[in-house]
CSV table of C-alpha atoms in Angstrom, one decimal:
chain,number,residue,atom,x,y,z
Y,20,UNK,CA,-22.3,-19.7,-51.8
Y,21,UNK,CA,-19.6,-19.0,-54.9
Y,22,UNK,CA,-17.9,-22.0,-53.2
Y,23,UNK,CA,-20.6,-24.7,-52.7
Y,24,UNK,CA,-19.8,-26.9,-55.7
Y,25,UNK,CA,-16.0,-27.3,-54.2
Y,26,UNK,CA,-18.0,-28.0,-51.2
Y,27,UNK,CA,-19.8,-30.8,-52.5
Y,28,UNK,CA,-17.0,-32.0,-55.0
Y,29,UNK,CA,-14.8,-32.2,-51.7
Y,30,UNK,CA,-17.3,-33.7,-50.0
Y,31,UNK,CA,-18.1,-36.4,-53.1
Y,32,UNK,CA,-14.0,-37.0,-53.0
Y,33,UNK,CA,-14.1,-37.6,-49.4
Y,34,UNK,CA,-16.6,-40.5,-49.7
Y,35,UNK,CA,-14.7,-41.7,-52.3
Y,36,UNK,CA,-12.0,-42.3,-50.3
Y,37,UNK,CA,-13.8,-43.7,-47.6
Y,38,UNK,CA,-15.1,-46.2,-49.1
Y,39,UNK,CA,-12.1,-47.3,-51.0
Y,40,UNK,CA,-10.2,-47.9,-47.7
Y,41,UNK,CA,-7.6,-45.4,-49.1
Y,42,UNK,CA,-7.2,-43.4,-46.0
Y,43,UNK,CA,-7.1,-46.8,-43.8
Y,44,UNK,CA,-3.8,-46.5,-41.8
Y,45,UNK,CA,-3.8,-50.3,-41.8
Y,46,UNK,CA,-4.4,-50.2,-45.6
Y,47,UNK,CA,-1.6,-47.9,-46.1
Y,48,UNK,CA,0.9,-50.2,-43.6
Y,49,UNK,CA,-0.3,-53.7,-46.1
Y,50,UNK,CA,0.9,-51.3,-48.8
Y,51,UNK,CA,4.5,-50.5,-47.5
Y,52,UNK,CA,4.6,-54.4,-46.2
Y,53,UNK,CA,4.0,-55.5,-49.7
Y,54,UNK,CA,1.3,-57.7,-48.3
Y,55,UNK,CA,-2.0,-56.4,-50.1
Y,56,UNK,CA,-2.6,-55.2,-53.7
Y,57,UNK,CA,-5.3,-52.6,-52.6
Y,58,UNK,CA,-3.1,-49.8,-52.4
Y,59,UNK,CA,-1.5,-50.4,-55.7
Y,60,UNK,CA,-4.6,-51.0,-57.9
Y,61,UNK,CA,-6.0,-47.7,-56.5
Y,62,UNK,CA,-3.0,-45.8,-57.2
Y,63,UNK,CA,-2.4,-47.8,-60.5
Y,64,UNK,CA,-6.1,-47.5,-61.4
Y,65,UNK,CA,-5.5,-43.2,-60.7
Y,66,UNK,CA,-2.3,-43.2,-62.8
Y,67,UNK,CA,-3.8,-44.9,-65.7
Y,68,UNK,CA,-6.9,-42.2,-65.9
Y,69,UNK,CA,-4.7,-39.3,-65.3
Y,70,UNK,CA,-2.4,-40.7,-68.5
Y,71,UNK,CA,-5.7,-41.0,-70.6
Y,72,UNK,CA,-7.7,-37.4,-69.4
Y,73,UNK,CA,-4.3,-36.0,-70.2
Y,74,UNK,CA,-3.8,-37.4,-73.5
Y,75,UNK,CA,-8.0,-36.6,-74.4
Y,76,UNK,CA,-7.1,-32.9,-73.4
Y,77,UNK,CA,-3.9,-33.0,-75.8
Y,78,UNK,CA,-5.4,-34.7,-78.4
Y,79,UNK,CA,-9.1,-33.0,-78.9
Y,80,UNK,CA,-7.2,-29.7,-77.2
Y,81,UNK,CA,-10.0,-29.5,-74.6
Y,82,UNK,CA,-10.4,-26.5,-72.7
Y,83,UNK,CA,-11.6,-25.3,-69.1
Y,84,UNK,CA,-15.2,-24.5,-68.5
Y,85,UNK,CA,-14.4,-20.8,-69.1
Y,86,UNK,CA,-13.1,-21.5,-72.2
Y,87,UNK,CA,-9.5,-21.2,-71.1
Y,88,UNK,CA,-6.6,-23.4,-72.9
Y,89,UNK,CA,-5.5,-26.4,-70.6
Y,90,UNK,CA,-1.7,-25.7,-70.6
Y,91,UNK,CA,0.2,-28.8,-69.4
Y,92,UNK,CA,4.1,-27.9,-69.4
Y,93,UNK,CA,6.8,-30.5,-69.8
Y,94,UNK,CA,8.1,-31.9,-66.6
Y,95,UNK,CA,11.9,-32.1,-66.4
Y,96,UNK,CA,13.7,-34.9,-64.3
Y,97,UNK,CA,16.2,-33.9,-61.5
Y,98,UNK,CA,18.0,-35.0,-58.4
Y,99,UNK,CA,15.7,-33.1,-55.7
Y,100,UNK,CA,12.2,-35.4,-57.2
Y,101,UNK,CA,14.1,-38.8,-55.5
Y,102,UNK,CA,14.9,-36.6,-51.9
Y,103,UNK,CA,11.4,-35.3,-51.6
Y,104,UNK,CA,9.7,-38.4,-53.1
Y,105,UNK,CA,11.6,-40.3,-50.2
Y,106,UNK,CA,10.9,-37.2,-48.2
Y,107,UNK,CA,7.0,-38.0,-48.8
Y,108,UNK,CA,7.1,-41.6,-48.3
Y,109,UNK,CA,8.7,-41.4,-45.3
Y,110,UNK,CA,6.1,-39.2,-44.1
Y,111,UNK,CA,3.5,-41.2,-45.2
Y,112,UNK,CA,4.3,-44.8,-44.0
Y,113,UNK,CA,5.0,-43.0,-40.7
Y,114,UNK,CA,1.7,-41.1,-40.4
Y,115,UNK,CA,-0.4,-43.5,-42.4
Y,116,UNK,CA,-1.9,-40.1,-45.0
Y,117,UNK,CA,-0.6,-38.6,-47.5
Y,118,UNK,CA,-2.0,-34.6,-48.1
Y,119,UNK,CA,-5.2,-35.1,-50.1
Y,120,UNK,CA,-7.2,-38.2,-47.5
Y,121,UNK,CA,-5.7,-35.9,-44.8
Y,122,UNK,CA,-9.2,-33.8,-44.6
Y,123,UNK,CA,-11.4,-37.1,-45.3
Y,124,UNK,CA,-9.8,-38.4,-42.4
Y,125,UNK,CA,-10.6,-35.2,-40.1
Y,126,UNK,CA,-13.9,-35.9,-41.7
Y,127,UNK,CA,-14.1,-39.4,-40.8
Y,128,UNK,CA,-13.8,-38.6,-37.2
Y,129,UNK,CA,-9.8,-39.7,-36.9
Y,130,UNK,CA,-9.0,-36.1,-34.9
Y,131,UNK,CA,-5.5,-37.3,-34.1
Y,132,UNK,CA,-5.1,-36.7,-37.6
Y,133,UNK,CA,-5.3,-33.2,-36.8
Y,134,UNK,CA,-1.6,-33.4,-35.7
Y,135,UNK,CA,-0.4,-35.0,-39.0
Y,136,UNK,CA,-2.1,-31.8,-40.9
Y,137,UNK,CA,-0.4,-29.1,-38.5
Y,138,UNK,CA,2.2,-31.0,-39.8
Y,139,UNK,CA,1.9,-31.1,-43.1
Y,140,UNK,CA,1.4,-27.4,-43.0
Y,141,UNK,CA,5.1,-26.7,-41.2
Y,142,UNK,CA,6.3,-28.7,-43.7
Y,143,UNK,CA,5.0,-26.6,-46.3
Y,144,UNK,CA,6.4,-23.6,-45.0
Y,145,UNK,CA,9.9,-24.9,-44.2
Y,146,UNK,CA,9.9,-26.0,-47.8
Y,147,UNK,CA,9.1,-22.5,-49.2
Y,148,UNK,CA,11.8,-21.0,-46.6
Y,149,UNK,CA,14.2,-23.3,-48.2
Y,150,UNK,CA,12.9,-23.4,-52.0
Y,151,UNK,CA,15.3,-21.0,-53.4
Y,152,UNK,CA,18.3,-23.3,-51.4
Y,153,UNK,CA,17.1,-26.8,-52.6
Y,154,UNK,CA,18.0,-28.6,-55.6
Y,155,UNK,CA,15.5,-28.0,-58.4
């Protein structure tokens, strides 16, 4: 039972999504349409607390639970971000999920889903056949 808080914390994040609508294929579609502002204040609302937990961490040099330095490393800009983050989007205006609401929607009882995370998973392996040949 070394695992059951991830268990629960998963299970908490699942809700969460739930009830948010996030992992609603038509949600998702109303995003891509530019016909509902749903989508966007979820994500915007997720960006803006990620900028401020990452600046508290910086700025009162917060560490893990075990003590442990939080290391966040500078992120460099290059070519190969736009062809995967076009990659992505593709893949998620056609599927309707995007990796993390993939399980809550298992969850949720959409099993067709199940094809999208097979998926997800080839994809994740044809991307580390080709790391070492893609532009990084």
């Amino acid at each position: 039972m070394k695992n059951l808080k991830y268990i629960i914390a998963g299970i908490f994040f699942g809700i969460i999504l739930v009830k948010s609508q996030v992992l609603s294929w038509f949600r998702i579609q109303e995003m891509f349409q530019l016909t509902s502002f749903h989508m966007y204040g979820v994500i915007g609302t997720a960006v803006i607390i990620g900028i401020i937990s990452v600046q508290l961490i910086k700025r009162f040099d917060i560490k893990t639970i075990k003590g442990a330095p939080i290391v966040i490393p500078d992120k460099t800009f290059h070519k190969g971000n736009i062809i995967g983050g076009l990659i992505f989007g593709i893949g998620w205006a056609i599927t309707g999920a995007c990796p993390g609401p993939l399980f809550a929607q298992i969850g949720a009882g959409f099993t067709a889903v199940v094809i999208t995370l097979l998926s997800a998973i080839a994809g994740t392996w044809v991307y580390g056949a080709l790391k070492n040949k893609l532009p990084h």
